[in-house]
């Protein structure tokens, strides 16, 4: 008798026709996985097998646009969801009206799994637990659900392969000697499955992901801290005896647990890897070959993807695996990836009111940190000779200097693309870069220098919206560093570093217009017509669970 091991996760909900969706599950044995909706919609599919685990991405068809319907999951005809003793409301699939009149998008990044409810949480309440509690309470009370997000964007570090919990370390120690590399970090696919179990079996998070659609992209900790920071870093990692299994397992598990659900049913129908995995009783070898190819030739794979939510366009961009690391031609995105982003951002002028670029790493950082990264990049490429280059590589790794500013040509190209996409009579109302990574939240806006932009500023309002962490810690010294990075004194120090490295000045200046905020937190964009509002919610603990408190709310546009 098949049982539900993990899930369900409501992943893709269609916004063009509003009549289909996908639901991801993991079962404990091969079976037929089925979704049945209260309104008669549904779908079923056989599980596929990877490394002894059994998964299904269930296509749900026949949904009614602009509706909400409860659903249940069955394995081989037996109901396994909702759980018999669940304290939560029924999981539902909500479809947009067609055409949609707006979208609410909640986003954040960097989430360590919360400990069990009866254990002390040293890093404070989990923001995902908080939003789950808010939504569940509202539904129990029959309150208006206008506050409910239409989609949840998880912008990286959904799991921490290199920073495991004490419970996971005990589990690892029972299966291998932790004195051998990689020690208390995960080593293989089975150990990755433990991370996802720990993260997604959290009762509040499990219910939340079952009822709010999600889009995901990886960042470094999904594989390892500073993943692909430089060519020399990668060469050193590849020389270790454990790295190959780690990176292949990281890519394989990301494909199964996160990437598949990002794709539409139409994309799944033409995906050769998905077809190969499902065409055999055990898809492990097929998926492993794919992961090996992705590691050896990152340009052969695209992890980035596009979603359209009515007249809001989201371009979720891979800023980790798509890098070019050769020091003389370093780039955040390889040629094909950069072309894809360019073409998608400029596709069909006038077709979107809001352009969102999802990137795990912020485009606009505190100015001191930006200048430090551009200074470091100049040193590493030899602007001040080989001795400084060696020093620069050491600093780059120790200080995590690897954001867009550490790839100066890519920073310039992204800036020019944002300006182009945001200019002209058909420009969207806003262009927003949504990011996380840096364990604090802020709003930043560029200033377009007349010397560099004689044609004037873009017509669209442009924002860097950064929200992190969802559930993680930040040391007080790092908080002070980020605050100093935004200060006038920090700017002056940054300019001095840039001069020393002969790095030149960026095409724009920018200022922080919100934050910095240092808590476990989530941001929500409410987009309707050409108007946009932003809200920041922070997690607070009460006697029994987590709750969210609104710390900031603002209009991003002045239009109706």
Short mmCIF file of N, CA and C in Angstrom, two decimals, residues 225-340:
data_model
loop_
_atom_site.label_atom_id
_atom_site.label_comp_id
_atom_site.label_asym_id
_atom_site.label_seq_id
_atom_site.Cartn_x
_atom_site.Cartn_y
_atom_site.Cartn_z
N UNK A 225 28.56 26.71 -0.25
CA UNK A 225 28.87 28.14 -0.11
C UNK A 225 29.86 28.57 -1.18
N UNK A 226 29.56 29.72 -1.82
CA UNK A 226 30.42 30.31 -2.85
C UNK A 226 30.53 29.45 -4.11
N UNK A 227 29.51 28.66 -4.36
CA UNK A 227 29.49 27.82 -5.56
C UNK A 227 29.81 28.65 -6.81
N UNK A 228 30.84 28.22 -7.53
CA UNK A 228 31.27 28.86 -8.78
C UNK A 228 31.72 30.31 -8.58
N UNK A 229 32.46 30.55 -7.50
CA UNK A 229 32.92 31.92 -7.26
C UNK A 229 34.06 32.31 -8.20
N UNK A 230 34.88 31.33 -8.64
CA UNK A 230 36.00 31.64 -9.53
C UNK A 230 36.51 30.36 -10.18
N UNK A 231 37.33 30.52 -11.21
CA UNK A 231 37.90 29.36 -11.91
C UNK A 231 38.84 28.58 -11.00
N UNK A 232 39.62 29.28 -10.20
CA UNK A 232 40.55 28.56 -9.32
C UNK A 232 39.81 27.83 -8.21
N UNK A 233 38.73 28.44 -7.71
CA UNK A 233 37.89 27.75 -6.72
C UNK A 233 37.35 26.46 -7.30
N UNK A 234 36.83 26.51 -8.52
CA UNK A 234 36.25 25.32 -9.13
C UNK A 234 37.31 24.25 -9.36
N UNK A 235 38.51 24.65 -9.80
CA UNK A 235 39.58 23.67 -10.02
C UNK A 235 39.95 22.97 -8.72
N UNK A 236 40.02 23.73 -7.64
CA UNK A 236 40.35 23.13 -6.34
C UNK A 236 39.26 22.16 -5.89
N UNK A 237 38.00 22.52 -6.10
CA UNK A 237 36.91 21.64 -5.70
C UNK A 237 36.93 20.35 -6.52
N UNK A 238 37.17 20.47 -7.80
CA UNK A 238 37.18 19.29 -8.66
C UNK A 238 38.34 18.35 -8.35
N UNK A 239 39.34 18.86 -7.67
CA UNK A 239 40.49 18.01 -7.30
C UNK A 239 40.23 17.20 -6.04
N UNK A 240 39.13 17.50 -5.33
CA UNK A 240 38.84 16.75 -4.11
C UNK A 240 38.12 15.44 -4.47
N UNK A 241 38.21 14.42 -3.62
CA UNK A 241 37.59 13.13 -3.95
C UNK A 241 36.07 13.11 -3.80
N UNK A 242 35.49 14.10 -3.11
CA UNK A 242 34.06 14.06 -2.80
C UNK A 242 33.22 15.02 -3.63
N UNK A 243 33.85 15.95 -4.32
CA UNK A 243 33.10 17.02 -4.98
C UNK A 243 32.20 16.52 -6.11
N UNK A 244 32.69 15.60 -6.93
CA UNK A 244 31.91 15.17 -8.08
C UNK A 244 30.56 14.59 -7.64
N UNK A 245 30.57 13.74 -6.63
CA UNK A 245 29.30 13.18 -6.16
C UNK A 245 28.41 14.26 -5.56
N UNK A 246 29.02 15.20 -4.88
CA UNK A 246 28.24 16.27 -4.26
C UNK A 246 27.54 17.13 -5.31
N UNK A 247 28.26 17.60 -6.31
CA UNK A 247 27.65 18.50 -7.28
C UNK A 247 26.62 17.77 -8.14
N UNK A 248 26.91 16.51 -8.53
CA UNK A 248 25.92 15.78 -9.31
C UNK A 248 24.66 15.53 -8.49
N UNK A 249 24.82 15.17 -7.24
CA UNK A 249 23.65 14.95 -6.38
C UNK A 249 22.88 16.24 -6.15
N UNK A 250 23.61 17.35 -6.01
CA UNK A 250 22.94 18.64 -5.85
C UNK A 250 22.11 19.00 -7.06
N UNK A 251 22.66 18.81 -8.26
CA UNK A 251 21.93 19.14 -9.49
C UNK A 251 20.77 18.16 -9.72
N UNK A 252 21.01 16.88 -9.43
CA UNK A 252 19.93 15.90 -9.60
C UNK A 252 18.76 16.20 -8.66
N UNK A 253 19.07 16.45 -7.40
CA UNK A 253 17.99 16.71 -6.44
C UNK A 253 17.30 18.04 -6.73
N UNK A 254 18.05 19.04 -7.19
CA UNK A 254 17.42 20.31 -7.57
C UNK A 254 16.44 20.09 -8.72
N UNK A 255 16.84 19.29 -9.71
CA UNK A 255 15.97 19.02 -10.85
C UNK A 255 14.68 18.37 -10.37
N UNK A 256 14.78 17.40 -9.48
CA UNK A 256 13.60 16.66 -9.02
C UNK A 256 12.73 17.51 -8.10
N UNK A 257 13.33 18.11 -7.09
CA UNK A 257 12.55 18.75 -6.04
C UNK A 257 12.13 20.18 -6.39
N UNK A 258 12.91 20.88 -7.18
CA UNK A 258 12.61 22.28 -7.43
C UNK A 258 12.34 22.60 -8.90
N UNK A 259 13.26 22.19 -9.79
CA UNK A 259 13.19 22.66 -11.17
C UNK A 259 11.96 22.15 -11.92
N UNK A 260 11.62 20.87 -11.78
CA UNK A 260 10.51 20.31 -12.55
C UNK A 260 9.23 21.11 -12.37
N UNK A 261 8.95 21.49 -11.15
CA UNK A 261 7.71 22.21 -10.86
C UNK A 261 7.69 23.62 -11.41
N UNK A 262 8.84 24.15 -11.80
CA UNK A 262 8.87 25.48 -12.41
C UNK A 262 8.31 25.47 -13.83
N UNK A 263 8.25 24.29 -14.45
CA UNK A 263 7.93 24.19 -15.87
C UNK A 263 6.43 24.02 -16.08
N UNK A 264 5.96 24.55 -17.19
CA UNK A 264 4.56 24.37 -17.57
C UNK A 264 4.36 22.97 -18.14
N UNK A 265 3.13 22.47 -18.16
CA UNK A 265 2.88 21.17 -18.80
C UNK A 265 3.37 21.12 -20.24
N UNK A 266 3.23 22.22 -20.98
CA UNK A 266 3.72 22.23 -22.36
C UNK A 266 5.23 22.07 -22.41
N UNK A 267 5.93 22.72 -21.50
CA UNK A 267 7.38 22.57 -21.45
C UNK A 267 7.78 21.17 -21.02
N UNK A 268 7.05 20.60 -20.09
CA UNK A 268 7.33 19.23 -19.66
C UNK A 268 7.15 18.24 -20.81
N UNK A 269 6.15 18.49 -21.65
CA UNK A 269 5.87 17.58 -22.76
C UNK A 269 7.02 17.51 -23.75
N UNK A 270 7.83 18.57 -23.82
CA UNK A 270 8.94 18.60 -24.79
C UNK A 270 10.30 18.50 -24.12
N UNK A 271 10.33 18.22 -22.82
CA UNK A 271 11.59 18.15 -22.10
C UNK A 271 12.20 16.75 -22.26
N UNK A 272 13.36 16.64 -22.90
CA UNK A 272 13.93 15.31 -23.16
C UNK A 272 14.37 14.59 -21.89
N UNK A 273 14.81 15.31 -20.88
CA UNK A 273 15.24 14.67 -19.64
C UNK A 273 14.03 14.08 -18.92
N UNK A 274 12.96 14.83 -18.85
CA UNK A 274 11.73 14.33 -18.21
C UNK A 274 11.22 13.09 -18.92
N UNK A 275 11.28 13.12 -20.26
CA UNK A 275 10.84 11.95 -21.03
C UNK A 275 11.74 10.75 -20.76
N UNK A 276 13.05 10.98 -20.70
CA UNK A 276 13.98 9.87 -20.49
C UNK A 276 13.82 9.26 -19.10
N UNK A 277 13.63 10.10 -18.11
CA UNK A 277 13.48 9.62 -16.73
C UNK A 277 12.21 8.78 -16.59
N UNK A 278 11.14 9.18 -17.27
CA UNK A 278 9.86 8.48 -17.14
C UNK A 278 9.77 7.25 -18.04
N UNK A 279 10.70 7.13 -18.99
CA UNK A 279 10.62 6.04 -19.97
C UNK A 279 11.23 4.74 -19.46
N UNK A 280 11.80 4.75 -18.28
CA UNK A 280 12.49 3.57 -17.75
C UNK A 280 12.05 3.34 -16.32
N UNK A 281 12.07 2.09 -15.85
CA UNK A 281 11.66 1.84 -14.46
C UNK A 281 12.51 2.57 -13.42
N UNK A 282 13.76 2.84 -13.77
CA UNK A 282 14.65 3.59 -12.87
C UNK A 282 15.35 4.67 -13.67
N UNK A 283 14.99 5.93 -13.41
CA UNK A 283 15.54 7.04 -14.18
C UNK A 283 16.84 7.59 -13.65
N UNK A 284 17.45 6.92 -12.67
CA UNK A 284 18.66 7.46 -12.04
C UNK A 284 19.77 7.70 -13.04
N UNK A 285 20.06 6.71 -13.88
CA UNK A 285 21.18 6.86 -14.82
C UNK A 285 20.93 7.99 -15.80
N UNK A 286 19.70 8.10 -16.30
CA UNK A 286 19.39 9.18 -17.24
C UNK A 286 19.57 10.55 -16.59
N UNK A 287 19.10 10.70 -15.36
CA UNK A 287 19.23 11.98 -14.68
C UNK A 287 20.68 12.26 -14.32
N UNK A 288 21.43 11.23 -13.95
CA UNK A 288 22.83 11.43 -13.61
C UNK A 288 23.63 11.87 -14.84
N UNK A 289 23.32 11.29 -16.01
CA UNK A 289 24.00 11.74 -17.24
C UNK A 289 23.69 13.20 -17.51
N UNK A 290 22.46 13.59 -17.32
CA UNK A 290 22.09 14.99 -17.51
C UNK A 290 22.86 15.89 -16.55
N UNK A 291 22.92 15.52 -15.27
CA UNK A 291 23.62 16.34 -14.29
C UNK A 291 25.10 16.43 -14.61
N UNK A 292 25.70 15.32 -15.04
CA UNK A 292 27.12 15.34 -15.39
C UNK A 292 27.36 16.28 -16.57
N UNK A 293 26.47 16.26 -17.56
CA UNK A 293 26.61 17.19 -18.67
C UNK A 293 26.43 18.63 -18.25
N UNK A 294 25.49 18.87 -17.34
CA UNK A 294 25.27 20.24 -16.86
C UNK A 294 26.47 20.76 -16.09
N UNK A 295 27.13 19.88 -15.34
CA UNK A 295 28.32 20.29 -14.60
C UNK A 295 29.50 20.53 -15.54
N UNK A 296 29.68 19.65 -16.51
CA UNK A 296 30.82 19.77 -17.42
C UNK A 296 30.66 20.93 -18.39
N UNK A 297 29.43 21.18 -18.84
CA UNK A 297 29.17 22.23 -19.82
C UNK A 297 27.92 22.98 -19.39
N UNK A 298 28.05 23.95 -18.48
CA UNK A 298 26.87 24.65 -17.98
C UNK A 298 26.04 25.30 -19.08
N UNK A 299 26.67 25.69 -20.18
CA UNK A 299 25.92 26.34 -21.25
C UNK A 299 24.97 25.38 -21.96
N UNK A 300 25.10 24.08 -21.70
CA UNK A 300 24.22 23.10 -22.35
C UNK A 300 22.86 22.99 -21.68
N UNK A 301 22.68 23.65 -20.55
CA UNK A 301 21.45 23.55 -19.76
C UNK A 301 20.94 24.94 -19.44
N UNK A 302 19.64 25.12 -19.45
CA UNK A 302 19.07 26.38 -18.98
C UNK A 302 18.19 26.11 -17.78
N UNK A 303 18.59 26.64 -16.64
CA UNK A 303 17.78 26.56 -15.43
C UNK A 303 16.84 27.75 -15.32
N UNK A 304 17.14 28.83 -16.02
CA UNK A 304 16.29 30.02 -15.99
C UNK A 304 14.96 29.73 -16.67
N UNK A 305 13.94 30.51 -16.33
CA UNK A 305 12.63 30.29 -16.94
C UNK A 305 11.80 31.56 -16.84
N UNK A 306 10.74 31.57 -17.62
CA UNK A 306 9.83 32.73 -17.67
C UNK A 306 8.45 32.31 -17.22
N UNK A 307 7.80 33.16 -16.44
CA UNK A 307 6.39 33.00 -16.10
C UNK A 307 5.68 34.31 -16.36
N UNK A 308 4.50 34.22 -16.93
CA UNK A 308 3.65 35.39 -17.15
C UNK A 308 2.42 35.27 -16.28
N UNK A 309 2.21 36.25 -15.43
CA UNK A 309 1.04 36.31 -14.55
C UNK A 309 0.16 37.46 -15.06
N UNK A 310 -0.67 37.17 -16.04
CA UNK A 310 -1.41 38.24 -16.68
C UNK A 310 -0.43 39.17 -17.38
N UNK A 311 -0.43 40.43 -17.00
CA UNK A 311 0.46 41.42 -17.62
C UNK A 311 1.69 41.70 -16.76
N UNK A 312 2.01 40.75 -15.90
CA UNK A 312 3.27 40.80 -15.15
C UNK A 312 4.17 39.68 -15.64
N UNK A 313 5.38 40.03 -16.04
CA UNK A 313 6.33 39.05 -16.57
C UNK A 313 7.45 38.82 -15.56
N UNK A 314 7.68 37.56 -15.23
CA UNK A 314 8.77 37.17 -14.34
C UNK A 314 9.82 36.41 -15.14
N UNK A 315 11.07 36.87 -15.04
CA UNK A 315 12.20 36.18 -15.65
C UNK A 315 13.09 35.70 -14.51
N UNK A 316 12.98 34.43 -14.17
CA UNK A 316 13.77 33.86 -13.07
C UNK A 316 15.11 33.44 -13.65
N UNK A 317 16.18 34.02 -13.13
CA UNK A 317 17.49 33.96 -13.78
C UNK A 317 18.49 33.20 -12.93
N UNK A 318 19.18 32.26 -13.57
CA UNK A 318 20.23 31.47 -12.94
C UNK A 318 21.50 32.30 -12.84
N UNK A 319 21.89 32.67 -11.62
CA UNK A 319 23.12 33.44 -11.43
C UNK A 319 24.22 32.60 -10.78
N UNK A 320 24.08 31.28 -10.85
CA UNK A 320 25.09 30.38 -10.25
C UNK A 320 25.73 29.47 -11.28
N UNK A 321 24.91 28.62 -11.91
CA UNK A 321 25.46 27.61 -12.81
C UNK A 321 25.82 28.19 -14.17
N UNK A 322 25.25 29.34 -14.54
CA UNK A 322 25.45 29.89 -15.88
C UNK A 322 26.68 30.79 -15.98
N UNK A 323 27.51 30.84 -14.96
CA UNK A 323 28.64 31.76 -14.96
C UNK A 323 29.76 31.33 -15.90
N UNK A 324 30.47 32.32 -16.40
CA UNK A 324 31.74 32.11 -17.11
C UNK A 324 32.84 32.53 -16.14
N UNK A 325 33.75 31.60 -15.82
CA UNK A 325 34.70 31.84 -14.74
C UNK A 325 36.11 32.16 -15.20
N UNK A 326 36.42 32.00 -16.49
CA UNK A 326 37.74 32.39 -16.96
C UNK A 326 37.98 33.86 -16.64
N UNK A 327 39.12 34.15 -15.98
CA UNK A 327 39.32 35.48 -15.42
C UNK A 327 39.31 36.58 -16.48
N UNK A 328 39.75 36.27 -17.69
CA UNK A 328 39.81 37.30 -18.72
C UNK A 328 38.48 37.52 -19.43
N UNK A 329 37.47 36.69 -19.15
CA UNK A 329 36.14 36.90 -19.73
C UNK A 329 35.04 36.51 -18.75
N UNK A 330 35.24 36.84 -17.50
CA UNK A 330 34.26 36.51 -16.46
C UNK A 330 32.90 37.13 -16.78
N UNK A 331 31.86 36.34 -16.53
CA UNK A 331 30.50 36.84 -16.75
C UNK A 331 29.56 36.12 -15.80
N UNK A 332 28.58 36.86 -15.31
CA UNK A 332 27.55 36.24 -14.47
C UNK A 332 26.71 35.27 -15.29
N UNK A 333 26.47 35.61 -16.56
CA UNK A 333 25.67 34.78 -17.45
C UNK A 333 26.49 34.47 -18.69
N UNK A 334 26.45 33.22 -19.15
CA UNK A 334 27.14 32.90 -20.40
C UNK A 334 26.41 33.55 -21.57
N UNK A 335 26.97 33.44 -22.75
CA UNK A 335 26.45 34.17 -23.91
C UNK A 335 24.99 33.80 -24.19
N UNK A 336 24.69 32.51 -24.20
CA UNK A 336 23.32 32.10 -24.50
C UNK A 336 22.34 32.53 -23.42
N UNK A 337 22.77 32.46 -22.16
CA UNK A 337 21.90 32.86 -21.06
C UNK A 337 21.63 34.36 -21.11
N UNK A 338 22.68 35.14 -21.39
CA UNK A 338 22.50 36.59 -21.48
C UNK A 338 21.58 36.95 -22.65
N UNK A 339 21.71 36.23 -23.74
CA UNK A 339 20.83 36.49 -24.90
C UNK A 339 19.39 36.13 -24.56
N UNK A 340 19.21 35.01 -23.84
CA UNK A 340 17.86 34.63 -23.43
C UNK A 340 17.22 35.72 -22.56
#
